[in-house]
PDB file of C-alpha atoms in Angstrom:
ATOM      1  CA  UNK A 627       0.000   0.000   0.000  1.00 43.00           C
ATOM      2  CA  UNK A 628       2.989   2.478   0.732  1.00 45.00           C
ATOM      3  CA  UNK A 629       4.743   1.718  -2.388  1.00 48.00           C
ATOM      4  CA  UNK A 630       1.749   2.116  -4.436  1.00 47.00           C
ATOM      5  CA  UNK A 631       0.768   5.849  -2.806  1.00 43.00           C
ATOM      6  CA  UNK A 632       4.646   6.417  -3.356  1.00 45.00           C
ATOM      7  CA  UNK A 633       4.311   5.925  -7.367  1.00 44.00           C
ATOM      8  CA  UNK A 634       1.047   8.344  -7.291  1.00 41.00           C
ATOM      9  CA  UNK A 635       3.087  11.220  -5.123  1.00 42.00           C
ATOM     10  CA  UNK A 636       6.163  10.739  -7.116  1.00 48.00           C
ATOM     11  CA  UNK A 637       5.185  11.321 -10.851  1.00 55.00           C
ATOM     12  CA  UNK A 638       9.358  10.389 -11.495  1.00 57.00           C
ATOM     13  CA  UNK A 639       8.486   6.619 -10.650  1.00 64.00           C
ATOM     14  CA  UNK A 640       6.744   6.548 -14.186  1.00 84.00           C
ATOM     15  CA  UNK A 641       8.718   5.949 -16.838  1.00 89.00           C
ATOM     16  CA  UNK A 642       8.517   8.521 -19.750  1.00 90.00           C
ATOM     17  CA  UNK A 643       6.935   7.412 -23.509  1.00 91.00           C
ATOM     18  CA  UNK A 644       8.612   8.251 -26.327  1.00 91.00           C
ATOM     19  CA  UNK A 645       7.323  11.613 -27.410  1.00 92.00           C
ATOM     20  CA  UNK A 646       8.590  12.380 -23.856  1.00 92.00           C
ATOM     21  CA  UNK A 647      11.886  10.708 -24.228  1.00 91.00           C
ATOM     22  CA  UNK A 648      12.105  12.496 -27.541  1.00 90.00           C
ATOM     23  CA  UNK A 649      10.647  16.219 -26.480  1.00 90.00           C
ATOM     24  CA  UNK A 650      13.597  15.949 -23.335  1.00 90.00           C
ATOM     25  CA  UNK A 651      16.314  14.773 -25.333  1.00 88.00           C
ATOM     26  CA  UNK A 652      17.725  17.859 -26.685  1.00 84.00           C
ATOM     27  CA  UNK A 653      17.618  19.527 -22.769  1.00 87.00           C
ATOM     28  CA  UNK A 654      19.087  16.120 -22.033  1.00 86.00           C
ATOM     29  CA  UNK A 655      22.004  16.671 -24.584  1.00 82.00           C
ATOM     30  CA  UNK A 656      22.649  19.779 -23.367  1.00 81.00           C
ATOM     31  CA  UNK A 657      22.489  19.098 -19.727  1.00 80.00           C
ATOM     32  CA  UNK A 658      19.871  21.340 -18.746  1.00 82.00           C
ATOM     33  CA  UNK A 659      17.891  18.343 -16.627  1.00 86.00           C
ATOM     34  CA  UNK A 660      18.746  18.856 -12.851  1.00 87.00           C
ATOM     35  CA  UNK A 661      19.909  15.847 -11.133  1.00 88.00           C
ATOM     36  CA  UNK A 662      16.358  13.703 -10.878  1.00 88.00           C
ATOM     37  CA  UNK A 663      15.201  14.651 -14.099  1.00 89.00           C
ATOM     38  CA  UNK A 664      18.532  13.599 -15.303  1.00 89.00           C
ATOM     39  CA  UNK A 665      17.953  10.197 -13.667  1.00 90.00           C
ATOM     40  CA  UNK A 666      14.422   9.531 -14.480  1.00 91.00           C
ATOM     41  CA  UNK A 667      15.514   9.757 -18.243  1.00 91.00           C
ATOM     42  CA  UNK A 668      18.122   7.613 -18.096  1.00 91.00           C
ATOM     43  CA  UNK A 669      15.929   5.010 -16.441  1.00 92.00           C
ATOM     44  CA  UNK A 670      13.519   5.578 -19.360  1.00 92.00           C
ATOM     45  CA  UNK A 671      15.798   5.406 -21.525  1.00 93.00           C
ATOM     46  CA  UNK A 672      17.212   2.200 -21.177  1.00 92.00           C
ATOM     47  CA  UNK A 673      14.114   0.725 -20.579  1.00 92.00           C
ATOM     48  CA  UNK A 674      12.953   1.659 -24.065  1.00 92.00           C
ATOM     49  CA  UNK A 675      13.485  -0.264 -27.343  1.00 93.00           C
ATOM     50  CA  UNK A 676      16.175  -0.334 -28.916  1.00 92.00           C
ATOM     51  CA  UNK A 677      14.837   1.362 -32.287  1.00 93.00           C
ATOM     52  CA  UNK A 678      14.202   4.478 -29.870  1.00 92.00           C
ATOM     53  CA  UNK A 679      16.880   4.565 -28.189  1.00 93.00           C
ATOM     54  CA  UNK A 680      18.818   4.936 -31.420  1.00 93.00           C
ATOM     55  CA  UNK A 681      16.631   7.693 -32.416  1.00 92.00           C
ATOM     56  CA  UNK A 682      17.628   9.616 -29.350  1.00 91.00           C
ATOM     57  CA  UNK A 683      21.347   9.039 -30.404  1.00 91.00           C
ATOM     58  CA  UNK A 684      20.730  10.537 -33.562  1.00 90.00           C
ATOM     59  CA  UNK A 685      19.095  13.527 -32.035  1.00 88.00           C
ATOM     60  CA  UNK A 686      21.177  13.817 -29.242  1.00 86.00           C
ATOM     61  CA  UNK A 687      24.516  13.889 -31.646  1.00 86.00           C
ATOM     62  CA  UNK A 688      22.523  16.575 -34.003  1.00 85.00           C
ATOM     63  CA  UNK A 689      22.323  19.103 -30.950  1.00 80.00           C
ATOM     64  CA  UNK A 690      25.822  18.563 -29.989  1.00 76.00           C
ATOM     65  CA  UNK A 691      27.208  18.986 -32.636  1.00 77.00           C
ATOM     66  CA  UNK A 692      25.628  21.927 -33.969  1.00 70.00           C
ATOM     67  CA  UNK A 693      27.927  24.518 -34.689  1.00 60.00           C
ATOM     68  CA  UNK A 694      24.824  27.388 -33.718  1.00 62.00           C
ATOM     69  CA  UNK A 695      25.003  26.119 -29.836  1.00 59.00           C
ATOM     70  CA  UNK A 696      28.784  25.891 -29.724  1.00 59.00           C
ATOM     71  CA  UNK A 697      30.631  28.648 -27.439  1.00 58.00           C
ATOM     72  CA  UNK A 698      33.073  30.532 -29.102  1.00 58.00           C
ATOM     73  CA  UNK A 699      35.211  30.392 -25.835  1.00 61.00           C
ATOM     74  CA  UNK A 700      37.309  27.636 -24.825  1.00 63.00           C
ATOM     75  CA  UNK A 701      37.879  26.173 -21.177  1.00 64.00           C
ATOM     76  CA  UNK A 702      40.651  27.282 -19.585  1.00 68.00           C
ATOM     77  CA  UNK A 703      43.939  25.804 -20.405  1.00 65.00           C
ATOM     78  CA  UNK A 704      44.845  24.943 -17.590  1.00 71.00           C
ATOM     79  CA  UNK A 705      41.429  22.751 -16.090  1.00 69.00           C
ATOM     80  CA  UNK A 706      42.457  19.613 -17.151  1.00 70.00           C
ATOM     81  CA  UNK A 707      46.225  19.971 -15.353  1.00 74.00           C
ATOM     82  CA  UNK A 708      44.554  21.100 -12.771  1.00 75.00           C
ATOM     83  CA  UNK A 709      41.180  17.544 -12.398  1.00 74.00           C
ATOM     84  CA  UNK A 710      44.289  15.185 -13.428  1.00 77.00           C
ATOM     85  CA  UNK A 711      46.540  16.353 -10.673  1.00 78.00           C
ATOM     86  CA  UNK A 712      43.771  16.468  -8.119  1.00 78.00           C
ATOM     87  CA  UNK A 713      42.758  12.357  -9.135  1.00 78.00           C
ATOM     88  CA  UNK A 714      46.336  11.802  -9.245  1.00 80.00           C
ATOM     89  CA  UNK A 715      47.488  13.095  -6.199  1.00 81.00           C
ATOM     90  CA  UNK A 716      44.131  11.240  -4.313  1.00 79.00           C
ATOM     91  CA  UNK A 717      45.375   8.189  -5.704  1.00 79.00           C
ATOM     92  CA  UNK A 718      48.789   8.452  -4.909  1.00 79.00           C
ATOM     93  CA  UNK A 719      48.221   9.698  -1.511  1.00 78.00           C
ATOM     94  CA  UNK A 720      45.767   6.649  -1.007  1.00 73.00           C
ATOM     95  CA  UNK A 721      48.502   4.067  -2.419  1.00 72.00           C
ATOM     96  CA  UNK A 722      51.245   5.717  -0.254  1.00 71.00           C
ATOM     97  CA  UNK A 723      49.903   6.063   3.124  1.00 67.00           C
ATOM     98  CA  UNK A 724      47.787   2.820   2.992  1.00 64.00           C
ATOM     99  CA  UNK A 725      48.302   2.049   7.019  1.00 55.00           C
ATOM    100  CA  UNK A 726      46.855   0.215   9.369  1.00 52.00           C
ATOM    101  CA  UNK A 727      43.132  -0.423   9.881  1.00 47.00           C
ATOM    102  CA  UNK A 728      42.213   2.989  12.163  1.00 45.00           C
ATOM    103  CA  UNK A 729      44.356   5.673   9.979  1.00 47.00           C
ATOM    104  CA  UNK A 730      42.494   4.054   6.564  1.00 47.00           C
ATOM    105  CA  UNK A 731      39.336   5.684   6.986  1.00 49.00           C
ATOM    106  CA  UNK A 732      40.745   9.391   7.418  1.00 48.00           C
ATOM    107  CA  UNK A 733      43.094   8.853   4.233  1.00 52.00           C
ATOM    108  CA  UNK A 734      40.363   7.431   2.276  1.00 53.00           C
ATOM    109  CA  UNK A 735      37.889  10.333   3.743  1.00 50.00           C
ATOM    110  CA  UNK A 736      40.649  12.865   2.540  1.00 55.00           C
ATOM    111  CA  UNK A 737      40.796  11.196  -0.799  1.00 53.00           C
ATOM    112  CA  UNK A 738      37.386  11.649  -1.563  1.00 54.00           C
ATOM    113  CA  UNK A 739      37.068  15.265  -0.681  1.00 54.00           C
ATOM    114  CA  UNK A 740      40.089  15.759  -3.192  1.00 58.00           C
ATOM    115  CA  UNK A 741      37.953  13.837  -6.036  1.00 56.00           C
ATOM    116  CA  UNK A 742      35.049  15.787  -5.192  1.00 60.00           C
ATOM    117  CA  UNK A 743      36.765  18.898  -5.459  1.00 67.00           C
ATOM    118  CA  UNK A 744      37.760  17.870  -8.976  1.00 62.00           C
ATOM    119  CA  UNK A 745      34.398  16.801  -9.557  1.00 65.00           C
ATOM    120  CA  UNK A 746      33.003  20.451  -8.664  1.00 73.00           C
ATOM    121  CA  UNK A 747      35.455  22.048 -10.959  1.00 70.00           C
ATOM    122  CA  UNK A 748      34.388  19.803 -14.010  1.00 71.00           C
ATOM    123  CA  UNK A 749      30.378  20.362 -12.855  1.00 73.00           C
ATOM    124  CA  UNK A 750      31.591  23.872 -12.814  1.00 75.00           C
ATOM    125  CA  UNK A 751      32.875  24.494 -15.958  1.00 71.00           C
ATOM    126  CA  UNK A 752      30.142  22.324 -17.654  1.00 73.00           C
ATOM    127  CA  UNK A 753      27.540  24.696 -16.652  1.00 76.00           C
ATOM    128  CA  UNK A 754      29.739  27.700 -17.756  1.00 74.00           C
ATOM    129  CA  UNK A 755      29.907  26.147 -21.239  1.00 73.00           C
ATOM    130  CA  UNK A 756      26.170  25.710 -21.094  1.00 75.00           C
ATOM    131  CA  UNK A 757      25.572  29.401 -20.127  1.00 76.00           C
ATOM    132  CA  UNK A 758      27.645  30.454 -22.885  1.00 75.00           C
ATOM    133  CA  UNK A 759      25.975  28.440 -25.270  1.00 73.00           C
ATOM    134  CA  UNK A 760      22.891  29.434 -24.047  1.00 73.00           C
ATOM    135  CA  UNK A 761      23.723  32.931 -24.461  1.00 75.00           C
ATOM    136  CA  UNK A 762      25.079  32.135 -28.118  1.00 72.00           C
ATOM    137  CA  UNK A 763      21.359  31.319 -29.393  1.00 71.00           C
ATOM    138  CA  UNK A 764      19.654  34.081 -27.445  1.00 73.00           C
ATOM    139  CA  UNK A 765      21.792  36.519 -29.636  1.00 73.00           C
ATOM    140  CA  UNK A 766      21.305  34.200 -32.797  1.00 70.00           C
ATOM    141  CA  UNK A 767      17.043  34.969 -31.935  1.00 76.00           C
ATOM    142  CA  UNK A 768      18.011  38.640 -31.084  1.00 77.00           C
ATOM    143  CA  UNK A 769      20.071  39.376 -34.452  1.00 76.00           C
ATOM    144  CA  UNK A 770      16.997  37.805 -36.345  1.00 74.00           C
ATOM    145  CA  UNK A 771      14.286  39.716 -34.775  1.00 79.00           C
ATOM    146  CA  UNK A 772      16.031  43.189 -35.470  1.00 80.00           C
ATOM    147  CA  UNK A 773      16.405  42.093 -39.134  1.00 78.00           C
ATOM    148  CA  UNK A 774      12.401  41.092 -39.140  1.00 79.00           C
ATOM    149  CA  UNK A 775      11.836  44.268 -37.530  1.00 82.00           C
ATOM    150  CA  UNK A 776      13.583  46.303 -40.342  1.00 81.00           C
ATOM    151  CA  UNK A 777      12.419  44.571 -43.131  1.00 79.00           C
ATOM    152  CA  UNK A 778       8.302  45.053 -41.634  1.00 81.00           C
ATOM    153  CA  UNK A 779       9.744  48.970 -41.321  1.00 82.00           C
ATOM    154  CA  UNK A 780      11.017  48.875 -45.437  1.00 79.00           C
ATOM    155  CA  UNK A 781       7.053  47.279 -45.924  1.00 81.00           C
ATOM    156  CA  UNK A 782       5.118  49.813 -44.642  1.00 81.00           C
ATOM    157  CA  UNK A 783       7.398  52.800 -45.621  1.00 78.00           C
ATOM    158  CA  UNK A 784       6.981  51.104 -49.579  1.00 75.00           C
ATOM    159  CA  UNK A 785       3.627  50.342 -49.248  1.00 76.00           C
ATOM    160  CA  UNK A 786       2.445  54.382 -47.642  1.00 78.00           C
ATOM    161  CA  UNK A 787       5.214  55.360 -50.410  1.00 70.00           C
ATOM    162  CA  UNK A 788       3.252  53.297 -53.121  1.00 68.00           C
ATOM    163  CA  UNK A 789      -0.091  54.616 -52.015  1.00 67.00           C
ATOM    164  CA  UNK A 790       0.638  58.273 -52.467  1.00 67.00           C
ATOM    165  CA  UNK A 791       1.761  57.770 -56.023  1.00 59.00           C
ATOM    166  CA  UNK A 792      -1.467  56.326 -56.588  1.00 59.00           C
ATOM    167  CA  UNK A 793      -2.882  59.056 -54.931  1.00 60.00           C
ATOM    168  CA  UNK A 794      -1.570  60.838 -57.096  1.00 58.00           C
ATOM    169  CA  UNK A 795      -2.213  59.507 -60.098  1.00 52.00           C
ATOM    170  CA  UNK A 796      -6.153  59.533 -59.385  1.00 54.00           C
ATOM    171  CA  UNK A 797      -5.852  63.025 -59.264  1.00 49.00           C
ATOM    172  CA  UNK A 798      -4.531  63.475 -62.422  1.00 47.00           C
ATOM    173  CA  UNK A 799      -7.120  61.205 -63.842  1.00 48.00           C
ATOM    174  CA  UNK A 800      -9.526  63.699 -62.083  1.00 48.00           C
ATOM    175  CA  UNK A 801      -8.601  66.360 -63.283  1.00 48.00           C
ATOM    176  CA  UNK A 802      -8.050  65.385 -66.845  1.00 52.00           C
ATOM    177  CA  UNK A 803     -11.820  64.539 -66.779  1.00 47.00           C
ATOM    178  CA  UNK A 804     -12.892  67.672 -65.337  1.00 48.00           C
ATOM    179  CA  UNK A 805     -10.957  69.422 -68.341  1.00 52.00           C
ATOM    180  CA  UNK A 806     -12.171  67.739 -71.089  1.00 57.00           C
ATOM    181  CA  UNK A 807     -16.004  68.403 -69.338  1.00 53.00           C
ATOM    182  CA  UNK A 808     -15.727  72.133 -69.388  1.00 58.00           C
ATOM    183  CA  UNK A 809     -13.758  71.509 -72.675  1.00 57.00           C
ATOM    184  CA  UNK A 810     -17.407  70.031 -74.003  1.00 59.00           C
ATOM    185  CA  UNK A 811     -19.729  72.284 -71.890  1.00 58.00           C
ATOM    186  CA  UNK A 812     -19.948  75.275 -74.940  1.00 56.00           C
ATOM    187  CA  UNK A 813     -21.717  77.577 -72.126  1.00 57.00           C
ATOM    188  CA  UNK A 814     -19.189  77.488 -69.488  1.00 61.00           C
ATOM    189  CA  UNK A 815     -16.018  77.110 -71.714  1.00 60.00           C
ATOM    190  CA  UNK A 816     -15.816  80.560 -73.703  1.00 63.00           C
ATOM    191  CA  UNK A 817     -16.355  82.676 -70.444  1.00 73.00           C
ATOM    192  CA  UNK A 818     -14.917  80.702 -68.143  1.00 74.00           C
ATOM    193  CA  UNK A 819     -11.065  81.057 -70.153  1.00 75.00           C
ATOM    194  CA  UNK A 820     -11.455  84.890 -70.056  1.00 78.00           C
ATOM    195  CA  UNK A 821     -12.952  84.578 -66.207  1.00 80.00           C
ATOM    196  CA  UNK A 822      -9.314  82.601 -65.606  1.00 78.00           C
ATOM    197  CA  UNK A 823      -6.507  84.927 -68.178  1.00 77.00           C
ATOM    198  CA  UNK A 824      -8.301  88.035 -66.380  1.00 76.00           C
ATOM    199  CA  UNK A 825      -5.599  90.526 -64.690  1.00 77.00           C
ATOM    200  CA  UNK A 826      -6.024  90.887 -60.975  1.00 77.00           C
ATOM    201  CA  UNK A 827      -8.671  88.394 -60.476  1.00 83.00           C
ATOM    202  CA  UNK A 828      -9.041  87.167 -56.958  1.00 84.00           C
ATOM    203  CA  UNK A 829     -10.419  83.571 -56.532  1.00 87.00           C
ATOM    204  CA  UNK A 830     -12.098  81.662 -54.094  1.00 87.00           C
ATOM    205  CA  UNK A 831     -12.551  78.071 -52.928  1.00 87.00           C
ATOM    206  CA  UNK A 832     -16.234  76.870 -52.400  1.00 88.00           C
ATOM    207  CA  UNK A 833     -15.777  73.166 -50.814  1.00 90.00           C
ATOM    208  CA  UNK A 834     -19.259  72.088 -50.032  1.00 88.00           C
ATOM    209  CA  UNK A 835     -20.240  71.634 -46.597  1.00 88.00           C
ATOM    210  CA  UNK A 836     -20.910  68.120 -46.522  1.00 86.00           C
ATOM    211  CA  UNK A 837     -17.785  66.175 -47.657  1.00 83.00           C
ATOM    212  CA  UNK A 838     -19.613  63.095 -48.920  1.00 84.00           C
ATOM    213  CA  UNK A 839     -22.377  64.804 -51.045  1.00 79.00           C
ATOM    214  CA  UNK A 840     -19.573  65.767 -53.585  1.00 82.00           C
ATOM    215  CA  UNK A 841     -20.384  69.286 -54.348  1.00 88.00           C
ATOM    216  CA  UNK A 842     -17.663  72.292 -54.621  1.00 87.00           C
ATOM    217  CA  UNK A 843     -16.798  75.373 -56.797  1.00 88.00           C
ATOM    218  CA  UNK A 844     -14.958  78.414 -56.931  1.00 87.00           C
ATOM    219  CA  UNK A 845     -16.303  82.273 -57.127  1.00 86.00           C
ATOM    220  CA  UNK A 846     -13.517  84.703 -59.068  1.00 89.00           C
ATOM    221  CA  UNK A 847     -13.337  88.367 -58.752  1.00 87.00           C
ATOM    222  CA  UNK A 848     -12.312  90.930 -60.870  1.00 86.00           C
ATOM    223  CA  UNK A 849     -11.914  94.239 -59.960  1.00 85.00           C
ATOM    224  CA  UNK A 850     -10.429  95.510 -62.836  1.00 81.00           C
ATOM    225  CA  UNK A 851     -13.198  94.727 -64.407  1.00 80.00           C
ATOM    226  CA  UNK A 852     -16.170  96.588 -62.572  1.00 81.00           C
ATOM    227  CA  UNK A 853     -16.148  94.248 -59.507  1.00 84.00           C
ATOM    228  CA  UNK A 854     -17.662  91.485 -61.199  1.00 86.00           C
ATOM    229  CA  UNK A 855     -17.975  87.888 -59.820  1.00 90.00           C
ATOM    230  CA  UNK A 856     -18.206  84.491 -61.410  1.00 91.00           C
ATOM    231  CA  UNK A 857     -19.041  81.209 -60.079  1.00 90.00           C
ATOM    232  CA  UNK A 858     -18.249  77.997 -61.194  1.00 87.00           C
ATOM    233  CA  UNK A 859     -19.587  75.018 -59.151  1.00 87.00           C
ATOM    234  CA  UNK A 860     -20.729  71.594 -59.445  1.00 83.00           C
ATOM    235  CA  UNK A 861     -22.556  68.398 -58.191  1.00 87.00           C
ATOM    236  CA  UNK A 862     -25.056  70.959 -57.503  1.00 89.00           C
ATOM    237  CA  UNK A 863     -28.786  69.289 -58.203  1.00 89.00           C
ATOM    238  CA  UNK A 864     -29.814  70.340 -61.820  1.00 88.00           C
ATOM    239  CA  UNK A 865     -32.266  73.135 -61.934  1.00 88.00           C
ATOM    240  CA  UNK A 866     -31.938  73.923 -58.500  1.00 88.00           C
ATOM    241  CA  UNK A 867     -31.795  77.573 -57.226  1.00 92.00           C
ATOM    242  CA  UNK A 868     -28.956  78.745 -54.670  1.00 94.00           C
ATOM    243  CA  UNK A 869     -28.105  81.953 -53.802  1.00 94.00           C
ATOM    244  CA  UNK A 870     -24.701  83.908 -52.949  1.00 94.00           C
ATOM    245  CA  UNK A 871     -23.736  85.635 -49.824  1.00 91.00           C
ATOM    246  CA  UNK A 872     -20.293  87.477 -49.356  1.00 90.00           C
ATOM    247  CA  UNK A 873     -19.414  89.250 -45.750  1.00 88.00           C
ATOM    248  CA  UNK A 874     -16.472  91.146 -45.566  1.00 87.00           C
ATOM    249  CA  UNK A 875     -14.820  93.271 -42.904  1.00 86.00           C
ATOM    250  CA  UNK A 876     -16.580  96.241 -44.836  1.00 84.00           C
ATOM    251  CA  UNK A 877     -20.116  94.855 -44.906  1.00 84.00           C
ATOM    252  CA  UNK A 878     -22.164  92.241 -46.185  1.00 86.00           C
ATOM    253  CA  UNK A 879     -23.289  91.795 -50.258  1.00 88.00           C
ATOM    254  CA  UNK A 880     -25.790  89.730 -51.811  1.00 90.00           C
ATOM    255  CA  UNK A 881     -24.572  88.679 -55.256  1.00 88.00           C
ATOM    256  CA  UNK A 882     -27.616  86.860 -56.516  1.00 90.00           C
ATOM    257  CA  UNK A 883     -29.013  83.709 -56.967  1.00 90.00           C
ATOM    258  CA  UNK A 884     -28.697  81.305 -59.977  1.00 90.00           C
ATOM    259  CA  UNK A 885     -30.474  78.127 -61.462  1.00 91.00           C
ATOM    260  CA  UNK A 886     -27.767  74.562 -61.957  1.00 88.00           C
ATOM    261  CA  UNK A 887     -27.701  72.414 -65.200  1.00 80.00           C
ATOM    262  CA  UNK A 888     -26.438  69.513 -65.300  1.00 75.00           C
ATOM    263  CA  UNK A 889     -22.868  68.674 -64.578  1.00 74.00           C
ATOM    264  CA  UNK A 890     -20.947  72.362 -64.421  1.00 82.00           C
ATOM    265  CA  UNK A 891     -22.591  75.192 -63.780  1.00 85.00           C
ATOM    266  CA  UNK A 892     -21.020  78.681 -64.742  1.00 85.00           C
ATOM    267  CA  UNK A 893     -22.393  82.029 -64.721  1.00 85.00           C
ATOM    268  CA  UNK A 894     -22.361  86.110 -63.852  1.00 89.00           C
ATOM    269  CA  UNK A 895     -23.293  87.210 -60.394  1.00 90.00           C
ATOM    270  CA  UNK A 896     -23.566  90.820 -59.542  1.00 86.00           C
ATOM    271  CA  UNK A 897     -20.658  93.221 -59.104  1.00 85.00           C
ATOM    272  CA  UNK A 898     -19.301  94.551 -55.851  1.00 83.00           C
ATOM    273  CA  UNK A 899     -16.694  97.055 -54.801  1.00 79.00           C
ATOM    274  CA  UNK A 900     -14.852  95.433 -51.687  1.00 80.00           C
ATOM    275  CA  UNK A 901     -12.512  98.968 -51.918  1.00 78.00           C
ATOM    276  CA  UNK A 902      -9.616  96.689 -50.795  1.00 78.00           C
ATOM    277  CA  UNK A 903     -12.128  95.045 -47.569  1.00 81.00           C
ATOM    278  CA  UNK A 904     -10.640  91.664 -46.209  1.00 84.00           C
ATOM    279  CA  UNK A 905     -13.351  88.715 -47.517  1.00 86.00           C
ATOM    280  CA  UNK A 906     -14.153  86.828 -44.444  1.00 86.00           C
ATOM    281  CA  UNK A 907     -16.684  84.305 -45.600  1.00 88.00           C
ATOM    282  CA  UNK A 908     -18.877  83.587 -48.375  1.00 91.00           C
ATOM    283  CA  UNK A 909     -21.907  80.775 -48.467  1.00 92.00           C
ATOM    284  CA  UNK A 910     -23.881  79.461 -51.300  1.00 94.00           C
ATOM    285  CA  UNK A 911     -27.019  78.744 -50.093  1.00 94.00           C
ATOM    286  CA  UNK A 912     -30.568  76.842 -50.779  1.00 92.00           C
ATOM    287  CA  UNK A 913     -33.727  78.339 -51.370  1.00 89.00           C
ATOM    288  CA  UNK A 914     -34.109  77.446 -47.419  1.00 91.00           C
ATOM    289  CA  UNK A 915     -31.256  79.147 -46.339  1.00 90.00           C
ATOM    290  CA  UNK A 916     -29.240  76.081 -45.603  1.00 92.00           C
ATOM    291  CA  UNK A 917     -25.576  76.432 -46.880  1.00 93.00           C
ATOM    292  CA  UNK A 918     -25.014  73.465 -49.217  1.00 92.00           C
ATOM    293  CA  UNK A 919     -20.853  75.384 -49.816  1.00 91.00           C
ATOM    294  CA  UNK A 920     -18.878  77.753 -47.784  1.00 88.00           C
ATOM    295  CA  UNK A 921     -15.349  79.652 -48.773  1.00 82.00           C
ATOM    296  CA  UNK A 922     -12.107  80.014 -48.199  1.00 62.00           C
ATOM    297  CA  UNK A 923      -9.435  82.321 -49.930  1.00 51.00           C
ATOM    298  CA  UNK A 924      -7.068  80.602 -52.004  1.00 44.00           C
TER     299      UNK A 924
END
């Protein structure tokens, strides 16, 4: 009954199955098991088959020898002087001074606390070796993550470069279209070159007020030529009426109203004198008042 609670308390009394055996072989290779791991494996170990444990050979002799986990640094010259004297002086001090019966067990007792000495310095400089190997692969992993870390950097700086060229390109496109539809509108066209080779003209930006709904324009005045203003809008509803307010630092004007067609709309308002007043906002509005585009001074 004791021996069979000591098997359920002590999970080390089982012997480990062969994705185990496999899984631990590497830490076993390297000698990262503490001292009952260490054990337990090389119970199960020899108590597997044979065509396993020659599979764990295989492995085992792969990790060792793999130049990645080697240290660069070498032991110390002088540590294996150093374990053969200390065996060699145990054993010559234990052939020498063999006495009688009562002075054996001190000489023996001295012996072994000389081989265990040499013991810790070879358990010693095992687990240096092991440190600096594990340090080895943790700046292998380190070295690779900076380089993934650049080359995701190089991505995104291509692919935000390669987005603004198309940017760019669709407005181009844009306005190429917009061109070759004033080009065709024979209303707008005529007036609309003289409106833009005028001397002295002063033009404004009419962005609509709701971003989505497409609409925008531009009011020009010339005041070398009686104070007259022209607007040019569209994605305006055709045949709607909408009417055009100016306030300036000098007053407020009301330039008139006018009817859309379809696509671009161009046409006279009426003149104003601003006498050199700052424009501080103009609104095209519905025939409700609501702005539908509001300026701002190019």
């Amino acid at each position: 009954m004791r021996e069979d609670e000591d098997k359920f308390m002590n999970p080390l009394n089982e012997l480990l199955r062969r994705e185990e055996l496999i899984e631990q072989a590497s830490l076993d290779a390297l000698g990262l098991l503490d001292e009952f791991e260490a054990a337990h494996y090389a119970r199960s170990f020899h108590a597997a088959p044979a065509s396993v444990q020659e599979e764990i050979r295989r492995l085992q002799a792969a990790v060792a020898t793999d130049a990645a986990l080697l240290a660069d640094e070498e032991p110390p010259a002088d540590l294996r002087s150093k374990v053969m004297g200390s065996v060699r002086e145990a054993m010559d001090e234990e052939a020498r001074e063999l006495k009688p019966i009562a002075t054996i067990g001190a000489k023996s007792v001295r012996a072994a606390v000389r081989a265990e000495t040499a013991s810790e310095l070879i358990e010693r400089e095992r687990l240096s070796l092991t440190v600096r190997r594990a340090e080895r692969v943790v700046s292998v992993w380190r070295a690779v993550s900076v380089g993934l870390a650049a080359s995701l950097v190089a991505a995104v700086v291509w692919a935000m470069a390669l987005d603004t060229n198309v940017q760019m390109v669709e407005r181009l496109l844009q306005n190429e279209v917009a061109a070759k539809d004033l080009e065709s509108n024979k209303d707008v066209a005529p007036t609309l070159r003289s409106v833009i080779l005028a001397q002295g003209r002063f033009v404004y930006s009419l962005p609509g007020v709701d971003p989505k709904a497409g609409v925008g324009g531009q009011l020009f005045h010339l005041p070398e030529d009686g104070g007259k203003f022209y607007i040019l809008c569209f994605g305006l509803p055709t045949n709607g009426e909408y009417r055009v307010r100016l306030m300036s630092s000098s007053g407020s004007y009301d330039l008139g109203s006018f009817v859309t067609g379809s696509g671009v709309t161009g046409c006279w308002l009426a003149s104003a004198a601003l006498d050199g007043a700052s424009v501080l906002r103009i609104e095209v509005v519905d025939r409700n008042g609501v702005p539908v585009m509001k300026s701002s001074m190019l």
